[in-house]
Amino acid sequence: DGEEDPDRGRKARGSEGVLGGAAKKPTMSSDRSLATLLRTLQTASQREEISRLLASATTLLTLLTNPLNVTLLTSQLVIAPAIWRRPENLQSAIRVFAIFNTASIHLLQRSNAPRTLEQPQLEHGLSIEDWTVAVIKGADERSPRSRHVLVLCGLLLGFEGQQRQGLSSALRKKLESAVVTAINLSLQDAHQANSAIDQSVIIALCQVIDLLEPVERMRLNYDLLLPVLIWAPFFSPEGLYKGYFLSAIDFDVVEGVGKKFDWSSKSTSYVQLQKLATSPLITSLGSLSRLAATSIENIRVIKPLTGILQDLFEFSRSLCLQWRHNKLCEIDMTEETAFLTEETLRTPTPLLWRVLRSTMFAIVIVLRSYMGRILSDSGVGRKEAPAVAVQTLQILRNLYFISSRLGSSAFSEYSFIYLCAVDILAQYPIQAEAFLRDIRPSDPDKVPQHPLDRCHGLFFLNAAEHFAIVLEPRTNEELLITAARPYLGIGGDQRLLEIFEAAHSAVLAVFAAPQNSDLVARHIYYYVDVLFQVFPSVISPRQFRIAIKTLVRVTSPPTYISASQPLLSSTILELVRSRSESASADPLLNTLTPEQGTDSVVPLSEQATLVMALVDSLPFVPTDVLDFWLSRVAEALNNVQQLEMLYDCQKRLWNIFNNGEMGAEKAALCHAWWSTNGGKEMVFFDGHTADSGSYMNGVSQESSKL
């Protein structure tokens, strides 16, 4: 039926039925190819043969000139036993989706191609609109609705993807409406039958969601779509399947040469990991998570969101458990080069961590929208809020073995989720205490040997720091101080550096809480002693400065401890000042680059860091001894030997005077000390006989004389 003449078409019809005959040889060849293809689709069984058939179908779809033949081929492609009886149904579905996508692109390119002598334009081909309508008619009631979605999405992506604009406005609107209707009907059918929906539906939807007009996107049944978007990538056998692939890796990790663990790139688990990494659900994980986030924002009934959060928690818990059963879990990140073979480091482990990072990013994207919906929706009551926060933090804890390798503050979405959950839970001290008791280290009196336990200990200390202000002193001592104490004096172990810093930060958070004055009195002497032991060998200059400033603040008025021990803050400052007299003037290696949150633009020495700590503490010094300590700080400042470091210390002192840190009363005292009590002369001239300008500008004495 390739001819346009209806009489000739009627004469040609006969034994070939709908295939029809034609006077044109190309059309007759296409019809014969179609007949052969249709027969083979019923009988083919070999995977290679099916691949050739699908490739032939793509070409044939663009060559057929009879709309009935196009409809027939479409209807057979969505029900053919050769395609759909194999177990890898998802792969087959994606290939069928690709057939209609590719055919649409080829048809559009051919339609837009200029007419040339070498490649004359076909005169009897179907128009794009007629061809599209013919294909849509092939998605009829004989095939499942989920396969209709593949056909319709393939057409929409092929004609309209990448701003191709191949369809008329009216036809595009009809096609978009048909896509949404088919997806909603597929979701309803699966929901009513209490069965899993074909996962290819959500993959196809991910490809065209941005092409749908907002009014059509709002028609999607997000209440039924969201559970599918969570189940398919995280729980289905074609997806991550609760992380069971991690425990399977353990069987192929064996001890090799030099007592190093080897995970061969030819092992069964690695081959399976490669298949997983290239599977449609994993390669589309980012798109699926963004679509899930959109579903959360548009879901009409908020109650199902609780079930979604529970599903993510179950997945993250299973993933963490499977990781613990893997030998790779026993190797600290800082020791991988020492305990893993070169092949393992080069090929298998990078792929493993790429899959795990993609998994974590996908969950974070979903949680980001979840937390945003919780904060903005009045449907979540005060009873549900702490449970939501706890479960969110539990999910982040289970994923911490992944996120800790990147740095938990490496991306803003993670920080937003984490801090939102903390802020919500901090409003409920009882639930916050229960959460901390649930995740506290099993043996808080000693450093865990297993890397995963240390990882969870790090998460505990980082989280507990935020709750010190709302917990009772007894709880702070029992949970935070006890858990941090084993790490405070540890130095030189690269594996424990991050948790060492977290322990100091947690202790300072406890000291800074106003209700913990009695607790500070019991533990501050031990902590100050440890602090001076670990600086500068382990603790960084920035951390030391923060620690000293915090200690002076919590021991100065109006805190309760300052009433019982009024000289404690001055004692701490005197310890710092006396040590600065004998401290090294050589730049410290861990300050080769400016540290975030400091004013230093040059590497600081131990001596300069101690002086900086004194300067930082001045805003918290009691008013009655401020004049005394201003002079003592000026004396210590002039002992700094390096001119660049001296200028840095002078600049920091001047900033404290001018940026409002001192407060109104203390600022007035500082002004009097600087202008009339000799403060300026002490800072600029005491210990140096040259003009102050030469030192303030960092020029040498000899140059200034010239």
XYZ file of C-alpha atoms in Angstrom:
706
model
C 0.000 0.000 0.000
C 2.929 2.355 -0.665
C 1.097 4.148 -3.468
C -1.187 7.078 -2.786
C -3.715 5.944 -5.434
C -6.526 4.183 -3.518
C -7.594 2.133 -6.555
C -4.144 0.807 -7.055
C -3.998 0.006 -3.320
C -7.238 -1.984 -3.527
C -5.955 -3.959 -6.530
C -2.766 -4.761 -4.655
C -4.495 -6.107 -1.529
C -5.008 -9.809 -1.499
C -3.164 -12.639 0.093
C -0.812 -10.184 1.886
C -3.712 -8.578 3.803
C -2.682 -5.482 5.647
C 0.863 -5.661 4.366
C -0.386 -4.784 0.942
C 1.448 -4.637 -2.346
C 3.096 -1.781 -4.167
C 4.377 -0.929 -7.548
C 7.526 0.615 -6.129
C 10.388 -1.813 -5.547
C 11.598 -0.139 -2.340
C 8.118 -0.470 -0.879
C 7.841 -4.107 -1.889
C 11.240 -4.730 -0.290
C 10.097 -3.031 2.914
C 6.920 -5.090 2.982
C 8.844 -8.326 2.530
C 11.219 -7.258 5.319
C 8.237 -6.499 7.516
C 6.708 -9.913 6.889
C 10.012 -11.611 7.702
C 10.474 -9.514 10.830
C 6.975 -10.258 12.122
C 7.480 -14.000 11.679
C 10.842 -13.924 13.413
C 9.504 -11.922 16.342
C 7.290 -14.880 17.165
C 10.026 -17.520 17.114
C 13.455 -15.973 17.792
C 15.129 -17.126 20.980
C 18.835 -16.238 20.767
C 19.846 -12.938 22.314
C 22.048 -11.981 19.363
C 19.254 -12.696 16.937
C 16.842 -10.534 18.932
C 19.335 -7.673 18.942
C 19.510 -7.829 15.142
C 15.726 -7.896 14.950
C 15.402 -4.783 17.085
C 17.948 -2.966 14.958
C 16.009 -3.981 11.838
C 12.770 -2.783 13.417
C 14.254 0.658 14.001
C 15.182 1.019 10.349
C 11.971 -0.522 9.071
C 9.778 1.837 11.100
C 11.193 4.798 9.185
C 10.849 3.129 5.760
C 7.271 1.897 5.888
C 4.919 4.102 3.894
C 1.624 2.492 4.862
C 0.281 3.719 8.232
C -1.408 0.339 8.763
C 1.949 -1.385 8.494
C 3.458 1.080 10.959
C 0.615 0.358 13.382
C 1.029 -3.388 12.892
C 4.765 -3.335 13.547
C 4.288 -1.180 16.643
C 1.640 -3.512 18.059
C 3.905 -6.522 17.507
C 6.952 -4.885 19.089
C 5.075 -4.383 22.372
C 3.766 -7.954 22.589
C 6.299 -10.083 20.650
C 7.275 -13.195 22.661
C 10.863 -12.992 21.405
C 11.304 -9.652 23.182
C 9.232 -9.988 26.326
C 9.575 -13.631 27.401
C 13.192 -13.308 28.518
C 13.982 -12.693 32.204
C 15.910 -9.445 31.556
C 12.621 -7.680 30.909
C 13.947 -4.246 31.901
C 16.702 -4.352 29.319
C 14.194 -5.394 26.643
C 11.866 -2.573 27.632
C 14.640 -0.002 27.407
C 15.579 -1.285 23.951
C 11.976 -0.987 22.760
C 11.915 2.555 24.140
C 15.127 3.241 22.216
C 13.581 1.897 18.981
C 10.861 4.533 18.895
C 13.182 7.261 20.121
C 15.764 6.534 17.412
C 13.149 6.055 14.691
C 11.605 9.416 15.544
C 14.975 11.151 15.333
C 15.802 9.527 11.973
C 12.400 10.384 10.545
C 12.755 14.000 11.656
C 16.251 14.257 10.204
C 15.083 12.822 6.910
C 12.129 15.183 6.825
C 14.355 18.209 7.446
C 17.120 17.128 5.057
C 17.451 19.309 1.927
C 16.590 17.692 -1.412
C 19.712 16.880 -3.459
C 20.453 14.988 -6.657
C 22.492 12.405 -4.782
C 19.850 11.880 -2.087
C 16.432 12.834 -3.481
C 13.680 13.247 -0.916
C 11.165 10.389 -0.803
C 7.937 11.476 -2.378
C 5.653 8.791 -1.020
C 6.785 8.663 2.648
C 4.459 9.297 5.563
C 4.378 12.744 7.094
C 5.603 13.049 10.675
C 2.075 13.583 11.950
C 0.632 10.578 10.061
C 3.531 8.373 11.147
C 3.180 9.446 14.805
C -0.554 8.787 14.818
C 0.035 5.381 13.232
C 2.550 4.448 15.915
C 0.227 5.580 18.710
C -2.558 3.405 17.293
C -0.235 0.407 17.651
C -0.270 0.822 21.446
C -3.692 -0.770 21.798
C -5.588 -2.795 24.369
C -3.781 -6.035 23.471
C -0.584 -4.863 25.198
C 0.025 -3.759 28.802
C -0.259 -0.045 29.480
C 3.285 0.061 30.814
C 4.524 -0.718 27.293
C 2.348 2.053 25.898
C 4.435 4.395 28.043
C 7.609 3.195 26.299
C 6.173 3.933 22.871
C 4.767 7.343 23.769
C 7.830 8.513 25.697
C 10.088 7.314 22.890
C 8.141 9.440 20.418
C 8.127 12.506 22.646
C 11.833 12.305 23.393
C 12.743 11.652 19.764
C 10.747 14.514 18.281
C 11.027 17.093 21.080
C 14.215 16.223 22.973
C 17.172 18.618 22.768
C 14.833 21.332 21.467
C 14.218 19.547 18.171
C 10.584 20.760 17.968
C 9.553 18.146 15.445
C 5.833 18.059 16.264
C 3.098 20.568 15.721
C 1.840 22.328 18.831
C -1.481 20.500 18.766
C 0.051 17.051 18.284
C 2.637 17.647 20.981
C -0.076 18.570 23.484
C -1.983 15.409 22.615
C 1.159 13.300 22.925
C 2.058 14.819 26.311
C -1.461 14.196 27.553
C -1.285 10.608 26.307
C 2.034 10.060 28.106
C 0.650 11.255 31.456
C -2.571 9.276 31.019
C -0.673 6.081 30.197
C 1.612 6.496 33.210
C -1.286 7.140 35.582
C -3.197 4.147 34.266
C -0.112 1.935 34.624
C 0.304 3.059 38.223
C -3.359 2.456 38.981
C -3.322 -1.013 37.404
C -0.300 -2.040 39.472
C -1.765 -0.554 42.643
C -5.122 -2.292 42.186
C -3.428 -5.606 41.390
C -1.076 -5.150 44.378
C 1.879 -5.921 42.107
C 5.086 -4.192 41.162
C 4.877 -1.826 38.232
C 7.185 -2.290 35.259
C 10.317 -0.326 36.187
C 10.778 0.799 32.605
C 7.831 3.159 33.132
C 9.719 5.342 35.599
C 12.904 5.238 33.539
C 10.999 6.395 30.462
C 9.268 9.085 32.504
C 12.630 10.362 33.757
C 13.690 10.922 30.157
C 10.685 13.083 29.251
C 9.647 14.739 32.521
C 11.343 18.008 31.540
C 9.546 17.986 28.178
C 6.099 17.922 29.771
C 4.263 21.187 30.258
C 3.691 22.162 33.911
C -0.038 21.542 33.580
C 0.653 17.967 32.433
C 3.227 17.357 35.154
C 0.642 18.357 37.723
C -1.668 15.639 36.381
C 0.774 12.879 37.322
C -0.393 10.708 40.198
C 2.519 11.435 42.511
C 0.886 9.556 45.398
C 1.300 6.296 43.475
C 4.480 7.298 41.652
C 6.618 8.102 44.707
C 6.677 4.598 46.283
C 7.712 3.141 42.922
C 10.550 5.647 42.588
C 11.899 4.539 45.976
C 11.367 0.808 45.594
C 12.766 0.358 42.076
C 16.329 1.703 42.506
C 16.904 0.725 46.142
C 15.027 -2.536 46.674
C 14.402 -4.237 43.321
C 16.728 -7.029 42.101
C 17.531 -4.941 39.010
C 18.660 -2.098 41.299
C 20.755 -1.957 44.463
C 18.669 -4.701 46.123
C 19.212 -3.487 49.707
C 22.985 -3.408 49.182
C 23.420 -7.178 49.125
C 26.088 -6.810 46.446
C 28.463 -5.533 49.160
C 28.472 -8.766 51.147
C 28.890 -10.751 47.916
C 32.172 -8.927 47.291
C 33.603 -10.366 50.513
C 33.992 -13.853 48.978
C 36.299 -12.532 46.251
C 38.517 -10.385 48.495
C 41.436 -12.682 49.351
C 44.851 -12.259 50.888
C 47.479 -11.880 48.173
C 51.186 -11.225 47.887
C 52.734 -9.306 50.756
C 49.704 -9.926 52.967
C 47.703 -7.444 50.932
C 44.051 -7.957 50.116
C 43.310 -8.560 46.457
C 39.986 -8.131 44.669
C 40.503 -9.312 41.138
C 38.950 -7.404 38.256
C 38.084 -10.839 36.790
C 36.167 -12.013 39.844
C 32.465 -12.797 39.743
C 31.561 -10.035 42.184
C 33.373 -7.404 40.131
C 31.662 -8.531 36.928
C 28.330 -8.295 38.745
C 29.284 -4.846 40.028
C 30.034 -3.740 36.468
C 26.623 -4.964 35.345
C 25.014 -3.155 38.269
C 26.862 0.084 37.513
C 25.708 0.009 33.882
C 22.147 -1.137 34.560
C 19.364 1.275 33.593
C 18.253 1.912 37.164
C 21.736 2.827 38.386
C 22.705 4.942 35.383
C 19.394 6.768 35.863
C 19.781 7.042 39.635
C 20.272 10.800 39.553
C 17.220 11.340 37.360
C 15.130 8.963 39.458
C 16.070 10.731 42.680
C 15.241 14.138 41.212
C 11.894 12.797 40.032
C 11.293 11.391 43.520
C 12.130 14.815 44.959
C 9.597 16.392 42.603
C 7.030 13.805 43.683
C 7.607 14.650 47.342
C 7.072 18.330 46.631
C 3.809 17.656 44.759
C 2.334 14.734 46.677
C -1.198 15.511 47.791
C -1.385 13.350 50.913
C 1.514 13.830 53.314
C 0.936 10.663 55.370
C 2.701 8.300 52.878
C 5.887 10.330 53.341
C 6.431 8.596 56.681
C 6.559 5.265 54.906
C 9.060 6.636 52.389
C 11.377 7.749 55.186
C 11.076 4.325 56.802
C 11.985 2.671 53.486
C 15.094 4.824 53.127
C 16.084 3.993 56.701
C 15.682 0.259 56.071
C 17.775 0.497 52.923
C 20.542 2.522 54.577
C 20.635 0.140 57.552
C 20.874 -2.880 55.247
C 23.588 -1.177 53.191
C 25.630 -0.450 56.318
C 25.234 -4.021 57.600
C 26.329 -5.463 54.261
C 29.371 -3.192 54.284
C 30.351 -4.460 57.734
C 30.358 -8.007 56.335
C 32.882 -6.974 53.684
C 36.636 -7.371 54.284
C 37.217 -3.966 52.704
C 35.377 -2.478 55.680
C 38.236 -3.569 57.951
C 40.718 -1.273 56.177
C 40.884 2.365 57.191
C 40.785 4.905 54.391
C 44.278 6.148 55.312
C 45.717 2.611 55.090
C 44.309 1.426 51.774
C 47.600 1.795 49.901
C 49.313 -0.349 52.536
C 46.748 -3.161 52.643
C 45.275 -3.328 49.125
C 46.996 -4.533 45.962
C 47.666 -2.161 43.092
C 45.054 -3.819 40.871
C 42.415 -3.493 43.585
C 43.161 0.197 44.026
C 43.250 0.832 40.291
C 40.073 -0.865 39.031
C 37.534 -2.502 41.389
C 37.465 -0.128 44.377
C 37.037 3.110 42.349
C 33.984 1.582 40.659
C 32.612 0.406 44.009
C 32.914 3.837 45.577
C 31.438 5.466 42.501
C 28.311 3.316 42.871
C 28.157 4.014 46.614
C 28.594 7.764 46.117
C 25.826 7.789 43.526
C 23.629 5.944 46.011
C 24.333 8.439 48.770
C 23.767 11.441 46.486
C 20.426 9.986 45.367
C 19.252 9.518 48.960
C 20.408 13.008 49.913
C 18.460 14.531 47.012
C 15.314 12.736 48.187
C 15.863 13.736 51.819
C 16.485 17.342 50.767
C 12.998 17.629 49.295
C 11.538 15.594 52.149
C 12.964 17.967 54.741
C 11.841 20.988 52.747
C 8.305 19.594 52.570
C 8.303 18.860 56.304
C 9.417 22.385 57.165
C 6.867 24.054 54.919
C 3.854 21.800 55.491
C 1.610 22.412 58.463
C 0.311 18.857 58.209
C 3.286 17.563 60.186
C 2.496 17.962 63.870
C 4.821 18.312 66.827
C 4.415 14.634 67.640
C 5.826 13.515 64.294
C 8.627 16.105 64.041
C 11.167 14.492 66.442
C 10.616 11.049 64.915
C 11.274 12.468 61.454
C 14.459 14.169 62.663
C 15.718 11.030 64.425
C 15.095 8.814 61.421
C 16.791 11.309 59.106
C 19.877 11.386 61.326
C 19.857 7.590 61.511
C 19.900 7.433 57.705
C 22.820 9.866 57.547
C 24.658 7.828 60.187
C 24.198 4.633 58.188
C 25.609 6.385 55.121
C 28.463 8.022 57.020
C 31.003 5.436 55.883
C 30.452 6.918 52.411
C 30.008 10.616 53.178
C 32.990 10.726 55.564
C 35.291 9.966 52.638
C 34.106 13.134 50.896
C 33.766 15.359 53.920
C 30.250 15.779 55.261
C 30.272 19.491 54.433
C 31.438 18.943 50.854
C 27.988 19.610 49.420
C 25.271 21.946 50.639
C 22.346 19.507 50.369
C 23.894 17.189 52.963
C 24.579 20.093 55.325
C 21.022 21.375 54.936
C 19.485 17.999 55.790
C 21.827 17.382 58.695
C 21.425 20.795 60.305
C 17.651 20.852 59.791
C 17.280 17.489 61.506
C 19.542 18.630 64.348
C 17.626 21.879 64.802
C 14.298 20.056 64.909
C 15.505 17.438 67.377
C 17.171 20.050 69.605
C 13.704 21.345 70.439
C 12.913 17.992 72.096
C 15.630 17.309 74.729
C 14.129 13.993 75.859
C 14.076 12.575 72.326
C 17.532 14.045 71.654
C 18.958 12.252 74.685
C 17.308 8.996 73.622
C 18.771 9.359 70.132
C 22.296 9.940 71.476
C 22.021 6.971 73.823
C 20.919 4.849 70.887
C 23.935 5.723 68.713
C 26.597 6.131 71.440
C 29.724 3.914 71.148
C 29.238 0.501 72.694
C 32.427 0.867 74.747
C 33.014 4.610 75.238
C 36.054 4.146 77.490
C 38.430 3.057 74.725
C 39.166 3.707 71.067
C 37.410 1.169 68.785
C 39.635 -0.990 66.602
C 37.195 -1.459 63.738
C 37.177 1.434 61.203
C 33.376 1.373 60.887
C 32.988 1.704 64.662
C 35.370 4.668 64.626
C 33.362 6.150 61.766
C 30.165 5.875 63.780
C 31.982 7.282 66.808
C 32.944 10.303 64.737
C 29.326 10.791 63.690
C 28.239 10.543 67.331
C 30.674 13.217 68.504
C 29.815 15.555 65.637
C 26.098 15.172 66.297
C 26.313 15.272 70.091
C 28.158 18.586 69.958
C 24.983 20.272 68.700
C 22.877 18.972 71.595
C 25.174 19.951 74.491
C 23.231 23.178 74.979
C 19.900 21.367 75.584
C 21.076 18.351 77.615
C 21.340 18.204 81.374
C 24.857 18.371 82.896
C 24.655 14.754 84.036
C 23.808 13.640 80.497
C 26.546 15.783 78.969
C 29.104 14.216 81.265
C 27.827 10.691 80.807
C 27.514 10.813 77.028
C 29.797 13.501 75.606
C 32.686 13.835 78.035
C 32.954 10.067 78.477
C 32.919 9.415 74.728
C 35.411 12.199 73.923
C 37.936 11.510 76.700
C 39.751 8.557 75.028
C 40.571 10.688 71.993
C 41.697 13.937 73.649
C 45.315 13.007 74.234
C 45.844 10.878 71.133
C 48.391 12.329 68.751
C 50.342 11.243 65.719
C 47.853 8.632 64.468
C 46.603 9.748 61.074
C 43.603 7.414 61.318
C 42.316 9.235 64.398
C 42.997 12.837 63.401
C 39.428 13.723 62.431
C 37.834 12.045 65.437
C 40.483 13.668 67.663
C 39.347 17.082 66.419
C 35.687 16.145 66.900
C 36.374 15.079 70.493
C 37.952 18.434 71.362
C 35.083 20.257 69.678
C 32.522 18.231 71.663
C 34.261 18.977 74.970
C 34.372 22.698 74.199
C 30.662 22.604 73.313
C 29.944 21.065 76.730
C 32.077 23.683 78.474
C 30.318 26.482 76.578
C 26.827 25.405 77.668
C 25.771 27.710 80.548
C 24.183 24.945 82.627
C 27.471 23.026 82.863
C 29.434 25.262 85.262
C 29.971 22.527 87.860
C 30.975 20.122 85.126
C 33.516 22.653 83.786
C 35.066 22.993 87.224
C 35.629 19.226 87.402
C 37.137 18.735 83.952
C 38.773 21.963 82.833
C 42.149 21.365 84.506
C 42.563 18.000 82.838
C 41.495 19.433 79.508
C 43.895 22.400 79.670
C 46.748 20.040 80.462
C 45.891 17.821 77.497
C 45.472 20.851 75.235
C 49.015 22.066 75.872
C 50.363 18.543 75.373
C 48.895 18.119 71.894
C 49.762 21.595 70.583
C 51.331 22.105 68.105
C 52.139 18.488 67.234
C 48.540 17.402 66.570
C 46.036 20.176 67.033
C 46.066 22.943 64.421
C 46.663 26.634 65.252
C 43.061 27.504 64.396
C 41.697 24.800 66.717
C 44.056 25.827 69.506
C 42.988 29.462 69.236
C 39.315 28.499 69.332
C 39.930 26.245 72.342
C 41.719 28.945 74.362
C 39.117 31.564 73.476
C 36.311 29.218 74.531
C 38.011 28.355 77.808
C 38.509 32.013 78.675
C 34.902 32.778 77.774
C 33.417 30.024 79.945
C 35.578 30.976 82.943
C 34.899 34.738 82.794
C 31.896 36.660 84.160
C 28.968 36.303 84.113
C 29.383 32.486 84.217
C 28.838 30.710 87.532
C 32.329 29.248 87.638
C 33.853 32.745 87.528
C 32.150 33.505 90.830
C 33.679 30.502 92.599
C 37.044 30.666 90.798
C 37.534 34.287 89.693
C 41.220 33.844 88.788
C 40.718 30.855 86.490
C 40.518 32.842 83.240
C 43.648 34.820 84.120
C 45.417 31.577 84.982
C 44.681 30.149 81.543
C 45.901 33.342 79.861
C 49.082 33.318 81.941
C 49.788 29.727 80.902
C 49.497 30.770 77.258
C 51.664 33.871 77.743
C 54.413 32.077 79.627
C 54.625 29.356 76.994
C 54.909 31.952 74.238
C 58.200 33.145 75.773
C 59.919 29.837 75.005
C 57.900 28.738 71.966
C 59.448 28.076 68.580
C 59.505 30.891 66.022
C 59.624 28.536 63.025
C 56.518 28.394 60.807
C 54.325 25.377 61.481
C 53.866 22.914 58.642
C 50.110 22.683 59.120
C 49.647 26.401 58.446
C 51.188 26.537 54.988
C 47.845 27.776 53.659
C 45.477 30.250 55.301
C 42.963 28.489 57.511
C 39.290 29.182 57.149
C 38.014 31.550 59.770
C 41.407 33.160 60.576
C 42.963 36.481 59.691
C 46.369 34.992 59.009
C 47.675 35.234 55.462
C 51.132 33.835 56.301
C 52.185 30.595 58.029
C 52.169 31.057 61.791
C 54.766 29.804 64.211
C 53.978 28.240 67.560
C 54.899 31.520 69.226
C 52.681 33.613 66.936
C 49.781 31.213 67.425
C 50.007 31.551 71.195
C 50.021 35.352 70.889
C 47.053 35.180 68.514
C 45.220 33.064 71.112
C 45.822 35.807 73.696
C 44.510 38.463 71.318
C 41.440 36.371 70.441
C 40.613 36.015 74.149
C 40.676 39.728 74.979
C 36.919 40.308 74.341
C 36.141 37.838 77.165
C 38.666 39.049 79.734
C 36.963 40.469 82.873
C 36.704 44.257 82.804
C 38.622 44.766 86.046
C 41.762 43.105 84.657
C 41.413 44.130 81.004
C 43.930 46.971 81.235
C 46.461 44.619 82.802
C 46.024 41.993 80.093
C 46.161 44.525 77.277
C 49.641 45.436 78.436
C 50.661 41.805 78.878
C 49.427 40.989 75.371
C 51.390 43.944 73.951
C 54.536 42.639 75.635
C 53.977 39.136 74.253
C 53.250 40.569 70.828
C 56.613 42.328 70.674
C 58.369 39.038 71.371
C 57.249 37.701 67.980
C 60.445 37.455 65.969
C 59.203 37.241 62.373
C 58.091 40.610 60.987
C 55.326 39.128 58.815
C 53.897 37.280 61.804
C 54.268 40.370 63.973
C 52.290 42.396 61.445
C 49.630 39.700 61.418
C 49.287 39.834 65.207
C 49.131 43.634 65.196
C 46.458 43.565 62.519
C 44.375 41.072 64.525
C 44.656 43.274 67.652
C 43.554 46.336 65.702
C 40.593 44.421 64.219
C 39.450 43.401 67.699
C 39.471 47.042 68.744
C 37.448 48.173 65.733
C 35.054 45.413 64.663
C 32.773 45.484 67.701
C 33.996 42.288 69.378
C 34.964 44.141 72.565
C 31.553 45.615 73.315
C 30.858 49.230 74.274
C 32.328 49.271 77.798
C 35.449 47.324 76.973
C 35.952 49.275 73.744
C 36.071 52.501 75.775
C 38.716 50.996 78.055
C 40.719 49.856 75.041
C 40.550 53.335 73.525
C 41.835 54.884 76.733
C 44.614 52.306 76.991
C 45.617 52.834 73.355
C 45.550 56.627 73.294
C 46.449 57.869 76.785
C 47.903 54.902 78.711
C 50.724 54.140 76.276
C 49.107 51.231 74.470
C 50.089 52.408 70.992
C 53.703 52.883 72.030
C 53.783 49.428 73.645
C 52.435 47.764 70.505
C 54.557 49.604 67.949
C 57.770 50.617 69.696
C 58.394 48.445 72.747
C 61.281 46.171 71.771
C 61.914 47.990 68.456
C 63.693 51.320 68.157
C 62.856 52.034 64.519
C 59.861 53.945 63.266
C 56.646 51.997 63.525
C 55.795 52.532 59.899
C 58.687 50.387 58.747
C 57.484 47.422 60.743
C 53.843 47.937 59.974
C 54.665 47.813 56.282
C 56.987 44.885 56.555
C 60.061 46.757 55.221
C 63.508 46.261 56.621
C 65.158 48.712 59.016
C 67.945 49.505 56.560
C 65.493 50.343 53.779
C 63.506 52.636 56.074
C 66.621 54.660 56.865
C 67.213 55.236 53.179
